[in-house]
Coordinates of C-alpha atoms and ligand atoms in Angstrom, one line a residue:
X865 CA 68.3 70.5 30.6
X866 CA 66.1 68.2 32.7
X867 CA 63.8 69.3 35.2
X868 CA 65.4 67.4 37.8
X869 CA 69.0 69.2 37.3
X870 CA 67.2 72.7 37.6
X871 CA 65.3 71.1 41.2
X872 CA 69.1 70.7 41.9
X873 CA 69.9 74.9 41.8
X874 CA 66.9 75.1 43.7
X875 CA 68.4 73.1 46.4
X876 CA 71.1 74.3 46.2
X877 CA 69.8 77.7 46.6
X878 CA 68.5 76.9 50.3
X879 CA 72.1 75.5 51.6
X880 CA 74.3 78.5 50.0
X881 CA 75.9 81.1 51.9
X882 CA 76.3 85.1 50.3
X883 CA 79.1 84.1 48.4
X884 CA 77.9 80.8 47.2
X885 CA 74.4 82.3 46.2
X886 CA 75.8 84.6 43.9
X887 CA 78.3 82.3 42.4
X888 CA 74.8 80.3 41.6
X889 CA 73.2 83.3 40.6
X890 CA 76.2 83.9 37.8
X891 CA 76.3 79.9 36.8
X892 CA 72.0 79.6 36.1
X893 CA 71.2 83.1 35.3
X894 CA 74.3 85.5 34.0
X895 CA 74.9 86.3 31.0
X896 CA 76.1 83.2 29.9
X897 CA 74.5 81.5 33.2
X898 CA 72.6 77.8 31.9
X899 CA 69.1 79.3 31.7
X900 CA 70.1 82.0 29.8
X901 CA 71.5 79.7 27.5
X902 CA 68.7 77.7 27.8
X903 CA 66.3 80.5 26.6
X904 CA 68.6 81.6 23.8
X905 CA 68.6 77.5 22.7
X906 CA 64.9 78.1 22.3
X907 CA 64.9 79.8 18.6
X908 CA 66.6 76.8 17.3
X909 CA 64.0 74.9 18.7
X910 CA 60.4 74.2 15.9
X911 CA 57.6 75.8 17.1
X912 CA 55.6 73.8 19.0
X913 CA 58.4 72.4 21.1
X914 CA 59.5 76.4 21.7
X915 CA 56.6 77.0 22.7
X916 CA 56.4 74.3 25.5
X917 CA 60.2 74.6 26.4
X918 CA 59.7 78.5 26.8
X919 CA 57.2 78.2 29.3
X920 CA 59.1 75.7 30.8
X921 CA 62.2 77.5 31.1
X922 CA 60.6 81.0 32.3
X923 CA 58.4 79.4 35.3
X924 CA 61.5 77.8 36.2
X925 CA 63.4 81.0 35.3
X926 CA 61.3 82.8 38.0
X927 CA 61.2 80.2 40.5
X928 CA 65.1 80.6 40.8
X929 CA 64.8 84.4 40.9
X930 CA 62.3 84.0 43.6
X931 CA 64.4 81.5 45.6
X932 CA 67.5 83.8 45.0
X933 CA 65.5 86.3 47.0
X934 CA 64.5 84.3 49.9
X935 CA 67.4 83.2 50.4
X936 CA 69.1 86.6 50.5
X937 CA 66.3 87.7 53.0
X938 CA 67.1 84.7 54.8
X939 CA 70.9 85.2 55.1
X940 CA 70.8 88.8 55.7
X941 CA 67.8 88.1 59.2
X942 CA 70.3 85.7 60.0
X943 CA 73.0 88.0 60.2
X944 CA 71.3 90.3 61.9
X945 CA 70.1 88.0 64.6
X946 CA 74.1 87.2 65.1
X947 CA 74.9 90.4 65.3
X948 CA 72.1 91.8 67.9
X949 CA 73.1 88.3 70.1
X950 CA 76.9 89.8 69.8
X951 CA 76.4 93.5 70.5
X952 CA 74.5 92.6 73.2
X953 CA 74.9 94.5 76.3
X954 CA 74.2 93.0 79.8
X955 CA 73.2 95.5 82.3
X956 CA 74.0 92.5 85.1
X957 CA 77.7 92.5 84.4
X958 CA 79.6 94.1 87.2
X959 CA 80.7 98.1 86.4
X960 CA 84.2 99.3 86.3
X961 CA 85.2 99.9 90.3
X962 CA 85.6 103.5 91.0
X963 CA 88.3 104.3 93.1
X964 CA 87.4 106.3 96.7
X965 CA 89.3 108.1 98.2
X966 CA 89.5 109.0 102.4
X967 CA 90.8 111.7 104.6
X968 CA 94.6 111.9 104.8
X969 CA 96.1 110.0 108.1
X970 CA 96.4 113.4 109.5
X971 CA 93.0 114.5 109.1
X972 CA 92.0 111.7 110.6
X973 CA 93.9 111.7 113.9
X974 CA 92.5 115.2 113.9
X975 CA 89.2 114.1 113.6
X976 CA 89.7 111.5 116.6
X977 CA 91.4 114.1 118.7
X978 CA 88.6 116.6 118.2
X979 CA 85.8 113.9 118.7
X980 CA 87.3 112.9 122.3
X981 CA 87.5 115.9 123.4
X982 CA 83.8 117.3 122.2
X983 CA 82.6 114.2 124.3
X984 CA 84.8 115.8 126.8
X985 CA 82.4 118.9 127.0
X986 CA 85.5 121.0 124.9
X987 CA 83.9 123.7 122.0
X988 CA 85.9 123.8 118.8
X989 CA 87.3 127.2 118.3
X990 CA 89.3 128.3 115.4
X991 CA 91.5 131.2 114.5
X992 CA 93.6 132.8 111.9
X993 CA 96.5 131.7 110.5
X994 CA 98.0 135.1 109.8
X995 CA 98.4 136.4 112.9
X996 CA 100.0 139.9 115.1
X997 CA 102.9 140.3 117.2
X998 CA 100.7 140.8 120.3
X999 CA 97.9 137.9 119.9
X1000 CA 101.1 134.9 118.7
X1001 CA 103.3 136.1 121.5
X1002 CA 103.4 139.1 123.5
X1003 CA 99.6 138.1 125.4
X1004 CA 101.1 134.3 125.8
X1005 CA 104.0 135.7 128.0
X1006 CA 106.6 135.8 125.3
X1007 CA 107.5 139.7 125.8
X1008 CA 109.7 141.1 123.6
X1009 CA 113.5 139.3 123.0
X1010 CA 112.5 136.8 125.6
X1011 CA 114.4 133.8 124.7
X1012 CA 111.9 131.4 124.1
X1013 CA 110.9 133.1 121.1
X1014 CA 114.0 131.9 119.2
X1015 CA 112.3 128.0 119.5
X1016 CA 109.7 129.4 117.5
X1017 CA 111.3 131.4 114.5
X1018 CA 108.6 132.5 112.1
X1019 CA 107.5 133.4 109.0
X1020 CA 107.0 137.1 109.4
X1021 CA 105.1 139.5 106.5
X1022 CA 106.7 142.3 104.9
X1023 CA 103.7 144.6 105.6
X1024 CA 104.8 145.4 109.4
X1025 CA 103.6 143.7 113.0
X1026 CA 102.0 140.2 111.3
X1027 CA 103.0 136.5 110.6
X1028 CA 102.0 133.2 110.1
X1029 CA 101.1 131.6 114.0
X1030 CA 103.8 129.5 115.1
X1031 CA 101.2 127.9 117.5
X1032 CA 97.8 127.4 118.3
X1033 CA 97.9 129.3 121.1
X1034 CA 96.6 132.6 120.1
X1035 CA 93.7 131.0 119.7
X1036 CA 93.5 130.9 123.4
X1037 CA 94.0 134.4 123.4
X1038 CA 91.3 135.0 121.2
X1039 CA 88.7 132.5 122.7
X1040 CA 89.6 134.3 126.5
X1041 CA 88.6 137.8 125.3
X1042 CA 85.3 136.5 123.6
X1043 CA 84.3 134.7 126.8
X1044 CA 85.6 136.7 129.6
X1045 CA 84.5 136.4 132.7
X1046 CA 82.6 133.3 132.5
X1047 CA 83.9 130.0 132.2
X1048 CA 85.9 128.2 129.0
X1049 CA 86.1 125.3 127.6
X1050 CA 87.7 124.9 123.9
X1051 CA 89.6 122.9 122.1
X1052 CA 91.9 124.4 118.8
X1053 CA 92.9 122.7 116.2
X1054 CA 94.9 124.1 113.4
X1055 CA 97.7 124.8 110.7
X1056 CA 100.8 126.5 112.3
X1057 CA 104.4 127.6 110.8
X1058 CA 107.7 128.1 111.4
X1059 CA 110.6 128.8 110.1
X1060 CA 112.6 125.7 110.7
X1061 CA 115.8 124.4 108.6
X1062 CA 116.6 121.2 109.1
X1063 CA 115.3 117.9 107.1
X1064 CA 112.9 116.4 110.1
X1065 CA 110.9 119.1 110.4
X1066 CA 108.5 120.8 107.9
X1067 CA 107.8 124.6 107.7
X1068 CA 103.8 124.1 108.1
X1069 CA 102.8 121.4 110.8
X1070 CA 99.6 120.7 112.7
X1071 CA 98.5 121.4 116.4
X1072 CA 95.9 120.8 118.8
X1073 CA 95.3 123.3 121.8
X1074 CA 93.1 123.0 124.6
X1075 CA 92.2 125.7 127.1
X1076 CA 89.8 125.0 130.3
X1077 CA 89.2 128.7 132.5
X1078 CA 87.1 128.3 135.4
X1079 CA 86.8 128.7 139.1
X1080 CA 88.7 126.7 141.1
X1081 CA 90.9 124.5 138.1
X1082 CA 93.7 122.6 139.1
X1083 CA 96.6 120.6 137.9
X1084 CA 94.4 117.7 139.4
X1085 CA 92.0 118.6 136.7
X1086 CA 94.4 118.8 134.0
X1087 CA 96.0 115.5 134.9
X1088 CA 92.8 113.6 135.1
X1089 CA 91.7 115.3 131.7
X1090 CA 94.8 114.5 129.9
X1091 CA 95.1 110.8 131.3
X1092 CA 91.0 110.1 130.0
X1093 CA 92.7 111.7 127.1
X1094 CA 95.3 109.3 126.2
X1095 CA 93.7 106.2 127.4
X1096 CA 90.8 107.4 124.9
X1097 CA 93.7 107.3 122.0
X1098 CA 96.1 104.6 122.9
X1099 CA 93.9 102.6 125.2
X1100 CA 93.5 101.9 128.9
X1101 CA 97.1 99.9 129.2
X1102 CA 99.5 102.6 128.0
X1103 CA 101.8 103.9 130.7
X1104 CA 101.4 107.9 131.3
X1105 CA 104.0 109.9 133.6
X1106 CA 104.2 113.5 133.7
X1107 CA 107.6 115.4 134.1
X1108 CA 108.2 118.7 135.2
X1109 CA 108.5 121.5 132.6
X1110 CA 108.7 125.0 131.1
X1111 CA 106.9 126.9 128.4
X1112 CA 106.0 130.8 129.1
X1113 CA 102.8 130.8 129.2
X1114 CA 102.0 128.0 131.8
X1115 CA 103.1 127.8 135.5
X1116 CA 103.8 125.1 136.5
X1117 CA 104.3 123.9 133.5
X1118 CA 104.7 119.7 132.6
X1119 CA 105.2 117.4 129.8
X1120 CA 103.1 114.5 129.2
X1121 CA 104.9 111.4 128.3
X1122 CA 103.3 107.9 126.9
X1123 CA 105.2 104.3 127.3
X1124 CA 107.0 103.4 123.9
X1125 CA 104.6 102.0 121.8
X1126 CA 107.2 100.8 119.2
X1127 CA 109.1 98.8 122.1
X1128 CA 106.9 98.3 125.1
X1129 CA 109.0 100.0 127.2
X1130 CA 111.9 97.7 126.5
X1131 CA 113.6 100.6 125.2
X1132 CA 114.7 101.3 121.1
X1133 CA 115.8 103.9 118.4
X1134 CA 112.2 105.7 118.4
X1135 CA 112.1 106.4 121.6
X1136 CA 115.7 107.3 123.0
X1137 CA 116.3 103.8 124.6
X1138 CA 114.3 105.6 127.5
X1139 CA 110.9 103.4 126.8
X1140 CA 108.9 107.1 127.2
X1141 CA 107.1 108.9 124.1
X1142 CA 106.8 112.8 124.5
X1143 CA 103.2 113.6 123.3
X1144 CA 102.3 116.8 124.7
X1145 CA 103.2 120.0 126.9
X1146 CA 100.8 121.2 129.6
X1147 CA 99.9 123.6 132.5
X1148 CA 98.3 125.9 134.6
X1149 CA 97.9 129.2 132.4
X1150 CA 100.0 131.5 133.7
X1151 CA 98.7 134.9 135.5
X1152 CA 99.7 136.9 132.8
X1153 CA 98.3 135.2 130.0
X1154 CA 94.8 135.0 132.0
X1155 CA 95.2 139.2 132.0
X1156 CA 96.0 139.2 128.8
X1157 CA 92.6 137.2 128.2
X1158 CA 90.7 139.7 130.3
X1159 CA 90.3 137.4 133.0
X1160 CA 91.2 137.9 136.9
X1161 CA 93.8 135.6 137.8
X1162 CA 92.7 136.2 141.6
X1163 CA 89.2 134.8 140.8
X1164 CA 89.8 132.2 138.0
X1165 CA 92.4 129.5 137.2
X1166 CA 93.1 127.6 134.3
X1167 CA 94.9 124.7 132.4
X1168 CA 96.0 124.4 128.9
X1169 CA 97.9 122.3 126.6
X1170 CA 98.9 121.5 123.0
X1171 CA 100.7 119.0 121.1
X1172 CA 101.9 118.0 117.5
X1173 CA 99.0 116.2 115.4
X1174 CA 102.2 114.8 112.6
X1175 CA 103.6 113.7 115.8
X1176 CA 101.0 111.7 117.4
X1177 CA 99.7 110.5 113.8
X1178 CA 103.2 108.9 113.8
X1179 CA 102.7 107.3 117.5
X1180 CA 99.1 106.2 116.8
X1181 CA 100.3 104.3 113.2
X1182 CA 103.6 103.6 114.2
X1183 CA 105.1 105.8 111.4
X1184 CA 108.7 106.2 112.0
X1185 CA 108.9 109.0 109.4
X1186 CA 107.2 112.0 109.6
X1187 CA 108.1 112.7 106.2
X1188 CA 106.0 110.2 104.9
X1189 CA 103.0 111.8 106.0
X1190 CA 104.1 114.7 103.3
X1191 CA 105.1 112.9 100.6
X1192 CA 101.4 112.4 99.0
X1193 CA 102.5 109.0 98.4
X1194 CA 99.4 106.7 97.7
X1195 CA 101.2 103.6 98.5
X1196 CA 101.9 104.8 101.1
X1197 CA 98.3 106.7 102.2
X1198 CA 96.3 103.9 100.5
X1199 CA 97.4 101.9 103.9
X1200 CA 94.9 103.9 105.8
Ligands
ZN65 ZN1 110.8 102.4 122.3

């Protein structure tokens, strides 16, 4: 074999892939590969001509072996610089969003509620949920079998005289004999319960309760409290009238009523076809209550009132469900 023809492997060599290289290996140098032959050739060959030829073929012999290698060492940097450029990371490339969450609708109304009345001058106050006979009803003017206790049926415990509040308004209670006799100013809001069966209304709502006790308070003062109140919430166009009452612990006692915000008044479903929202109960605390709270009702006065936070987070977002709010739905809370 010419010179020339093994040049040709050599080139060959340099353009091969893995797969071609060792098909070339197998064809010049396996066992019966054309060098190999080559060499074996060289015994038939005289001596002086073996001689020459043998020297020939094993330069060339380890010129192939040599390009063999390079080309390996070649191929397998190549691959490696393919792979690095593949498995690649970039740091740049946006990260997987993580999904926030934010206080439930209710929680939030809450929080407003709270906020406009702390800017108010109001203190938060707070009280238990598990409460006595005397504190939920008895010191609010709700003596024993007076009827307006059945509007409130509760939860009651087995061990004897407690149960779950079924308003805010012990909290009063509680807030009067911490500060008596000097003046009060406190918003409550809470968890209440009560022991209601029919499909509108849950067994564990939320309330809001506000209690002012000072010299010289007046319905003039609540009205004017009540009215920044809503104007805060809704804003400074909604329509406000108050209509005569009656709740036991508040004399006079009046209700607090908001133009339809579903219908603008024009009257609809949501509000009775009377274009009036009811949003909360108020009054002057009654004598009793203010005794109760260790206060003189012949030197102090005082106003108080509380209303549904499920029912005004339905007014404030238009919800005509309160169920909804309950459900846990994120569709439906993801709004928000
Ligand atoms: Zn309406």
């Amino acid at each position: 074999m010419a010179d020339q023809d093994w040049q040709a492997y050599l080139e060959a060599i340099d353009q091969a892939d893995l797969t071609e290289l060792e098909a070339l290996r197998v064809e010049v140098l396996g066992r019966r590969g054309k060098l190999t032959e080559a060499l074996r050739a060289l015994s038939q060959l005289p001596p002086e001509a073996r001689r020459e030829s043998g020297q020939m073929l094993n330069r060339t012999k380890a010129a192939i072996e040599e390009r063999l290698m390079s080309r390996r060492q070649t191929l397998a940097e190549s691959a490696l610089v393919q792979r690095l450029a593949e498995e690649r990371v970039d740091l740049t490339l946006p990260g997987e969003p993580i999904a926030l969450g934010h206080p439930h609708p209710l929680a939030m109304i809450q929080e407003r509620l709270v906020s406009i009345f702390v800017a108010m001058g109001f203190q938060v106050a707070l009280g238990p949920e598990v409460e006595d006979d005397w504190h939920n009803f008895e010191a609010l003017n709700f003596p024993k079998d007076h009827p307006a206790r059945d509007m409130q049926d509760s939860f009651t415990l087995a061990s004897g005289g407690w149960l779950l509040r079924t308003h805010t308004s012990p909290v009063q209670i509680r807030a009067m004999r911490a500060s008596a006799p000097g003046p009060l100013r406190i918003i409550a809001p809470g968890r209440v319960y009560r022991r209601d069966d029919d499909a509108t209304h849950a067994s564990a709502f939320h309330q809001i309760e506000g209690l002012v006790v000072d010299h010289g308070v007046s319905m003039a003062h609540l009205k004017a409290t009540l009215a920044t109140f809503v104007r805060e919430l809704f804003g400074s166009k909604v329509a406000i009238r108050f209509r005569p009452s009656y709740f036991p612990f508040t004399e006079p006692s009046a209700e607090l009523d908001v133009g339809c915000l579903f219908c603008g008044q024009k009257g609809c479903v949501l509000c009775s076809e009377t274009g009036w929202l009811e949003v909360l109960g108020a009054g002057l605390v009654h004598p009793n209550v203010l005794l109760a709270g260790g206060y003189d009702p012949e030197a102090v006065t005082g106003f108080a009132f509380g209303l549904g936070i499920e029912r005004l987070t339905m007014l404030y977002y238009q919800i005509p469900d309160v169920r909804i709010l309950l459900q846990g739905d994120l569709q439906f809370l993801e709004q928000f």
